[in-house]
Amino acid sequence: MAITHLLMDDERFKHYQEQAVRAFNKKLGYNNLKAALCLHNIGCAHARKKRLEESLSSFEDALRIRILHLGNHEDVAITLCNMSFILFEQKEYFMSLELLNESKGIMELRLGSNHKMVADVTHYIGHVYDLKGEQSNALAWYKKTLVLKKIAYSDDDVVLGIDYSCIGNILYDRKEYEEALFYLENALRVRQAYLPDDNLDIATNLYDIGYVYHDMGKTADAINFLEKALKMRKILLGFDHYSIEDTNSSLGHMYAKQGDHSKALASLDEALRIRQLNEAYEKLADTLNNMGIVHRSAGDIGKAIGCYEEALRFRQKCACGNGMKSDDIYFNLGNLYDGTNSNEKAMECYNHALRGTIEAFGENSNQVAAVLSNMCTVHFKLGERDMALAKLEEVLRIRKHNFGDDHEEVATAYYNLGVLHLRRGELPIARVRFEDALESFRAIGIGDSNQTFANALQNVSLIGQQLQNASNRYQ
């Protein structure tokens, strides 16, 4: 029956299975096991077409008949397992886990606790917890699966690869990089031992290992693994697949971190080409934004501005445009205009960024403080000194709200206020703000080795001298 299925599409297969159910019911009577097998197969065909309600109904009919004839049998366990997949797709997570555990219990009873099918169901339980976002539970079940598979297969069997990978990815999400690397490298090892050199699972492993190295700060190692993944994916998937776009985008970011602007732009340009083919406007905006960052780093301000402005146009085409991403682009564009003294344009961009950032993150967010801090600089250059002061006072309020009194960001905010008051000629207030900065720095153990601390200390001394000189003149 499985071979027949391979030779026809799901609709024809389902049609023949439905005919078989009628024939078996006519010959053997209703509720016969052969009809149950056909109903199970119909459920699978519906599932492949994402007809979840029809699939669940067929599985339920098959389950009822199998329980009637077989009781706690592995065929019952298999149907329960398939039903759990449908319930998971319907986001009925609790019921999905309940059926998987029931299936596991039957398989342990019938086949023994170390059987391969028990290991498979154990993995599925971990997978449900994983996709629910319950990583601690998922990790525990994946590790149980690994133990079972080593008994049921061997210590180096290729089937261990998926569990090694799942464990490694959870540990990566938890920033436990050394341990994540151990599991991901084991996944790569067992897969390379059994699978062809050019295999998508191996390519994914290489990509995942690369990202662990990236987050560990080992950019050169990260690039090495991603380049191997990219080469393999091009062979297997062609040059226009979304995973090629994704890998190129990641490589562009990493080349940029190394200061290799030409390679960064080449990779991002390739990602851009694929995204243009798919009319993926949101991703196009992201890529253009990243290209703008690279051009700016390379000193090509004109091209950087062009990329940011193009990114904004694509973001506006998105029917469900992400305000946060637009704010990021406006912020970057504002920085560029600020750097070229296009102050009115810079302020316009920062105002857009501020509105969206408040909406996305809240008025007390550190993202809002970053925008306000940059706006202060532009206000000062425009001669709007009271506006500049108001922005920096708001930055200080947000930093203290989020970090308390003793934090480097709070100390830096005090320092910046001191600088602004100094430029306004308000020496007594400037000295107080510099002293506040020094107090905050000292509270967290930062001293003379920190440049901002050293500058604040020097400014307090210079202001003291100036005030003393002024006092002497009036005596």
XYZ file of C-alpha atoms in Angstrom:
475
model
C 0.000 0.000 0.000
C 2.900 2.388 0.811
C 4.465 1.639 -2.592
C 1.151 2.326 -4.322
C 0.941 5.645 -2.514
C 4.358 6.663 -3.833
C 3.079 6.218 -7.375
C 0.046 8.521 -7.063
C -0.899 11.879 -5.611
C -2.659 12.277 -2.275
C -6.110 12.872 -3.775
C -6.076 9.709 -5.841
C -4.617 7.764 -2.922
C -7.378 9.040 -0.618
C -10.019 8.170 -3.212
C -8.812 4.559 -3.445
C -8.577 4.276 0.342
C -12.194 5.473 0.662
C -13.260 2.871 -1.886
C -11.337 0.255 0.102
C -13.137 1.236 3.323
C -16.515 0.693 1.656
C -15.390 -2.657 0.200
C -13.986 -3.925 3.524
C -17.104 -2.811 5.409
C -19.318 -4.617 2.911
C -17.246 -7.798 3.079
C -16.178 -7.851 6.742
C -18.782 -5.707 8.435
C -18.318 -2.329 10.040
C -15.503 -1.672 12.519
C -13.024 -4.064 10.893
C -9.257 -3.632 11.197
C -8.590 -3.378 7.452
C -11.001 -0.449 7.253
C -9.194 1.072 10.264
C -5.888 0.937 8.363
C -7.503 2.680 5.392
C -9.024 5.339 7.650
C -5.591 5.909 9.188
C -4.117 6.343 5.697
C -6.918 8.758 4.742
C -6.066 10.789 7.848
C -2.435 10.960 6.677
C -3.506 12.101 3.188
C -5.706 14.856 4.661
C -2.830 15.917 6.945
C -0.435 16.306 4.027
C -2.970 18.659 2.416
C -3.371 20.562 5.710
C -7.035 19.572 5.998
C -6.722 19.259 9.744
C -10.349 18.710 10.777
C -10.868 15.971 8.167
C -7.562 14.390 9.142
C -8.426 14.340 12.841
C -11.847 12.862 12.128
C -10.339 10.004 10.080
C -7.730 9.286 12.751
C -10.415 9.251 15.448
C -12.457 6.685 13.467
C -9.335 4.560 12.972
C -8.441 4.842 16.667
C -11.902 3.771 17.831
C -11.774 0.609 15.706
C -8.196 -0.247 16.661
C -8.896 0.134 20.381
C -11.984 -2.039 19.970
C -9.969 -4.887 18.433
C -6.434 -4.392 19.739
C -6.506 -2.550 23.060
C -3.040 -1.320 24.002
C -1.336 -2.124 20.702
C 1.464 -0.297 18.870
C -0.937 0.476 15.998
C -3.118 2.329 18.507
C -0.008 4.182 19.704
C 0.869 5.202 16.124
C -2.611 6.622 15.509
C -2.474 8.515 18.813
C 0.877 9.932 17.765
C -0.491 11.133 14.404
C -3.517 12.680 16.118
C -1.156 14.584 18.411
C 0.544 16.150 15.368
C -2.817 17.432 14.115
C -3.735 18.822 17.529
C -0.374 20.556 17.688
C -1.037 22.200 14.305
C -4.339 23.385 15.779
C -2.382 24.841 18.732
C -4.030 22.379 21.119
C -0.706 21.846 22.871
C -1.969 20.294 26.094
C -4.038 17.661 24.258
C -1.153 17.015 21.852
C 1.205 16.287 24.749
C -1.440 14.159 26.452
C -1.802 11.912 23.379
C 1.972 11.665 22.897
C 2.435 10.562 26.490
C -0.371 8.014 26.096
C 1.273 6.756 22.889
C 4.642 6.501 24.647
C 3.123 4.532 27.512
C 1.569 1.979 25.148
C 4.800 1.581 23.174
C 6.824 1.054 26.373
C 4.329 -1.592 27.469
C 4.320 -3.398 24.123
C 7.848 -2.871 22.829
C 9.990 -2.124 25.875
C 11.226 1.211 27.212
C 14.357 1.271 25.006
C 12.667 0.629 21.662
C 13.309 2.893 18.666
C 9.651 3.925 18.441
C 9.686 4.957 22.114
C 12.716 7.121 21.359
C 10.884 8.718 18.417
C 7.830 9.631 20.523
C 10.104 10.967 23.264
C 11.661 13.266 20.664
C 8.210 14.431 19.517
C 7.297 15.370 23.097
C 10.458 17.467 23.272
C 9.585 19.047 19.935
C 6.135 20.145 21.141
C 7.649 21.738 24.250
C 10.304 23.369 22.051
C 7.791 24.983 19.696
C 5.693 26.056 22.687
C 8.734 27.958 23.914
C 9.173 25.805 27.042
C 12.880 25.294 26.508
C 13.712 23.681 29.848
C 11.131 20.944 29.290
C 12.190 20.538 25.664
C 15.843 20.208 26.668
C 15.041 17.507 29.226
C 13.041 15.449 26.703
C 15.637 15.821 23.941
C 18.328 14.600 26.334
C 16.131 11.615 27.272
C 15.753 10.893 23.554
C 19.512 10.968 23.081
C 19.985 8.368 25.822
C 17.277 6.121 24.354
C 18.602 6.373 20.795
C 22.126 5.495 21.876
C 20.701 2.276 23.352
C 18.299 1.534 20.484
C 20.798 2.344 17.703
C 24.417 3.127 18.592
C 26.479 5.965 20.007
C 27.288 7.305 16.543
C 24.153 6.593 14.504
C 22.966 9.333 12.161
C 19.544 9.427 13.883
C 21.219 11.109 16.855
C 21.934 14.145 14.682
C 18.498 15.746 15.055
C 18.582 15.539 18.855
C 22.140 16.834 19.084
C 21.033 19.754 16.873
C 17.876 20.497 18.865
C 19.794 20.496 22.151
C 22.536 22.659 20.667
C 20.068 25.228 19.346
C 18.284 25.538 22.695
C 21.610 26.004 24.478
C 22.533 28.648 21.882
C 19.277 30.499 22.616
C 20.202 30.363 26.308
C 23.661 31.786 25.480
C 25.392 28.656 26.783
C 27.740 28.753 23.811
C 30.442 26.244 24.792
C 27.901 23.521 25.532
C 25.872 24.435 22.435
C 29.002 24.010 20.341
C 29.626 20.565 21.838
C 26.192 19.281 20.770
C 26.162 20.955 17.357
C 29.633 19.593 16.549
C 28.438 16.106 17.540
C 25.447 16.496 15.231
C 27.821 17.437 12.424
C 30.124 14.518 13.224
C 27.456 11.795 13.064
C 25.870 13.279 9.950
C 29.149 13.606 8.078
C 29.933 9.973 8.920
C 26.720 8.656 7.332
C 25.389 11.239 4.868
C 26.700 12.433 1.478
C 29.095 15.380 1.538
C 26.443 17.688 0.105
C 23.442 17.356 2.411
C 21.012 19.989 3.690
C 21.171 18.787 7.285
C 24.954 19.126 7.186
C 24.629 22.597 5.642
C 22.247 23.629 8.439
C 24.666 22.264 11.031
C 27.502 24.281 9.538
C 25.341 27.415 9.580
C 24.290 26.874 13.214
C 27.879 26.271 14.352
C 28.909 29.433 12.528
C 26.379 31.472 14.462
C 27.572 30.088 17.787
C 31.112 31.165 16.920
C 29.769 34.572 15.854
C 28.060 35.138 19.192
C 31.208 33.961 20.981
C 33.040 36.793 19.220
C 34.994 34.459 16.912
C 33.985 36.092 13.647
C 36.672 34.480 11.479
C 35.581 30.975 12.558
C 31.943 31.957 12.021
C 32.652 33.112 8.466
C 34.496 29.872 7.702
C 31.475 27.747 8.636
C 28.943 30.004 6.907
C 30.963 30.019 3.692
C 30.920 26.199 3.710
C 27.163 26.214 4.368
C 26.602 28.687 1.519
C 28.611 26.622 -0.960
C 26.662 23.480 -0.051
C 23.281 25.199 -0.192
C 24.005 26.621 -3.645
C 24.780 23.116 -4.928
C 21.645 21.617 -3.394
C 19.122 24.431 -3.739
C 20.300 26.645 -6.576
C 21.277 30.302 -6.406
C 17.836 31.843 -5.809
C 16.605 29.934 -2.749
C 15.619 31.867 0.380
C 18.279 30.066 2.447
C 20.962 31.388 0.055
C 19.594 34.879 0.670
C 19.629 34.302 4.441
C 23.202 32.967 4.459
C 24.462 35.828 2.293
C 22.783 38.336 4.585
C 24.490 36.798 7.630
C 27.844 36.720 5.876
C 27.443 40.367 4.895
C 26.970 41.286 8.547
C 30.045 39.275 9.570
C 32.308 40.597 6.817
C 31.278 44.107 7.883
C 32.283 43.362 11.475
C 35.727 42.417 10.191
C 35.933 45.642 8.208
C 35.885 43.837 4.847
C 33.475 46.254 3.198
C 33.804 44.893 -0.343
C 32.921 41.324 0.679
C 30.143 42.593 2.942
C 28.560 44.579 0.125
C 28.961 41.689 -2.354
C 27.122 39.308 0.011
C 24.395 41.822 0.828
C 23.964 42.638 -2.856
C 23.403 38.936 -3.573
C 20.839 38.772 -0.761
C 19.179 41.874 -2.222
C 18.971 40.267 -5.681
C 17.129 37.216 -4.333
C 14.777 39.317 -2.241
C 13.938 41.434 -5.284
C 13.015 38.256 -7.177
C 10.562 37.359 -4.417
C 9.297 40.924 -3.930
C 10.008 40.508 -0.215
C 9.704 44.210 0.591
C 10.273 43.938 4.329
C 13.464 41.927 3.835
C 14.539 44.238 1.020
C 14.292 47.135 3.453
C 16.373 45.233 6.016
C 19.085 44.455 3.453
C 19.230 48.028 2.168
C 19.434 49.269 5.747
C 22.393 46.941 6.361
C 24.033 48.062 3.121
C 23.639 51.647 4.291
C 25.478 50.773 7.508
C 28.356 49.220 5.515
C 28.590 52.183 3.105
C 28.667 54.566 6.057
C 31.404 52.523 7.727
C 33.351 52.607 4.440
C 32.994 56.386 4.364
C 30.665 56.545 1.361
C 27.995 58.778 2.883
C 26.144 59.444 -0.401
C 25.580 55.732 -1.073
C 24.638 55.160 2.556
C 21.937 57.843 2.399
C 20.679 56.375 -0.883
C 20.374 52.915 0.695
C 18.532 54.218 3.755
C 16.094 56.249 1.669
C 15.424 53.257 -0.593
C 14.917 51.103 2.504
C 12.269 53.522 3.739
C 10.428 53.350 0.407
C 10.288 49.554 0.587
C 9.200 49.656 4.221
C 6.306 51.919 3.244
C 5.242 49.375 0.593
C 4.740 46.720 3.249
C 1.040 46.279 3.900
C 1.863 45.393 7.493
C 4.934 47.606 7.841
C 6.910 47.119 11.029
C 7.191 50.467 12.744
C 10.229 49.426 14.754
C 12.201 48.617 11.614
C 11.227 51.920 10.024
C 12.325 53.704 13.183
C 15.676 51.974 12.961
C 16.111 53.212 9.389
C 14.998 56.738 10.314
C 17.468 56.694 13.206
C 20.349 55.589 10.948
C 19.412 58.166 8.310
C 19.196 60.844 10.982
C 22.713 59.934 12.116
C 24.020 60.405 8.582
C 22.303 63.751 8.071
C 23.550 64.791 11.509
C 27.104 63.889 10.514
C 26.877 65.982 7.341
C 25.326 68.930 9.234
C 22.030 68.578 7.348
C 20.411 69.479 10.647
C 16.799 70.035 9.535
C 16.740 66.682 7.708
C 18.363 65.002 10.680
C 15.744 66.400 13.047
C 12.919 65.304 10.745
C 14.265 61.739 10.723
C 14.800 61.699 14.492
C 11.238 62.910 15.071
C 9.932 60.015 12.945
C 12.188 57.635 14.854
C 11.065 59.012 18.224
C 7.342 58.655 17.525
C 7.644 55.086 16.341
C 10.114 54.078 19.051
C 7.779 55.337 21.788
C 4.930 53.402 20.178
C 7.006 50.236 19.831
C 8.912 50.234 23.136
C 7.262 52.721 25.473
C 8.306 56.205 26.567
C 10.665 54.887 29.275
C 12.655 52.588 26.997
C 16.399 52.827 26.455
C 15.721 52.949 22.700
C 13.819 56.204 23.252
C 16.707 57.555 25.345
C 19.132 56.840 22.469
C 16.987 58.836 20.017
C 16.578 61.726 22.467
C 20.324 61.846 23.045
C 20.979 62.258 19.317
C 18.229 64.860 19.003
C 19.978 66.892 21.692
C 23.064 67.235 19.480
C 21.008 68.529 16.551
C 19.049 70.954 18.742
C 22.336 72.378 19.990
C 23.690 72.813 16.460
C 20.441 74.565 15.486
C 20.872 76.948 18.411
C 17.905 75.442 20.268
C 19.755 75.102 23.548
C 16.735 74.886 25.838
C 15.347 72.072 23.682
C 18.712 70.330 23.826
C 18.743 70.599 27.634
C 15.172 69.281 27.915
C 16.074 66.234 25.796
C 19.127 65.400 27.917
C 17.160 65.807 31.171
C 14.643 63.317 29.753
C 17.495 60.935 28.856
C 18.719 61.099 32.468
C 15.218 60.430 33.801
C 14.829 57.338 31.569
C 18.286 55.982 32.427
C 17.624 56.353 36.181
C 14.185 54.791 35.756
C 15.692 51.731 34.044
C 19.036 51.360 35.822
C 18.820 53.146 39.165
C 21.298 55.784 40.337
C 24.479 53.734 40.028
C 25.030 52.650 36.436
C 27.423 53.613 33.649
C 24.554 54.847 31.446
C 23.355 57.135 34.270
C 26.886 58.410 34.834
C 27.242 59.109 31.096
C 23.925 60.996 31.075
C 25.151 63.186 33.975
C 28.411 63.783 32.068
C 26.590 64.806 28.880
C 24.458 67.250 30.873
C 27.639 68.670 32.352
C 29.080 69.200 28.871
C 25.887 70.950 27.702
C 25.776 73.276 30.716
C 29.462 74.012 30.178
C 28.797 74.998 26.565
C 25.952 77.212 27.758
C 28.421 78.939 30.108
C 26.550 77.673 33.204
C 29.651 76.716 35.162
C 28.211 75.990 38.652
C 25.510 73.665 37.264
C 28.035 72.034 34.925
C 30.341 71.281 37.878
C 27.456 69.704 39.831
C 26.589 67.453 36.888
C 30.216 66.400 36.394
C 30.445 65.607 40.121
C 27.218 63.564 39.848
C 28.826 61.639 36.985
C 31.967 60.965 39.043
C 29.898 59.759 41.988
C 27.968 57.314 39.779
C 31.163 56.050 38.151
C 32.849 55.485 41.522
C 29.784 53.649 42.854
C 30.219 50.990 40.165
C 34.009 50.795 40.428
C 34.917 52.862 37.365
C 37.887 55.190 37.778
C 40.692 57.024 35.994
C 41.174 54.344 33.332
C 37.768 55.290 31.884
C 38.041 58.230 29.452
C 34.676 59.761 30.377
C 35.558 59.572 34.083
C 38.930 61.217 33.388
C 37.277 63.974 31.334
C 34.710 64.647 34.083
C 37.470 64.859 36.690
C 39.453 67.280 34.541
C 36.361 69.407 33.854
C 35.563 69.691 37.583
C 39.107 70.909 38.164
C 39.038 73.403 35.287
C 35.614 74.778 36.270
C 36.827 75.147 39.860
C 39.807 77.172 38.653
C 37.623 79.356 36.435
C 35.165 80.033 39.257
C 38.030 80.824 41.614
C 39.603 83.208 39.084
C 36.248 84.921 38.574
C 35.831 85.262 42.327
C 39.299 86.763 42.675
C 38.533 89.393 40.029
C 35.534 90.625 41.980
C 37.410 90.883 45.287
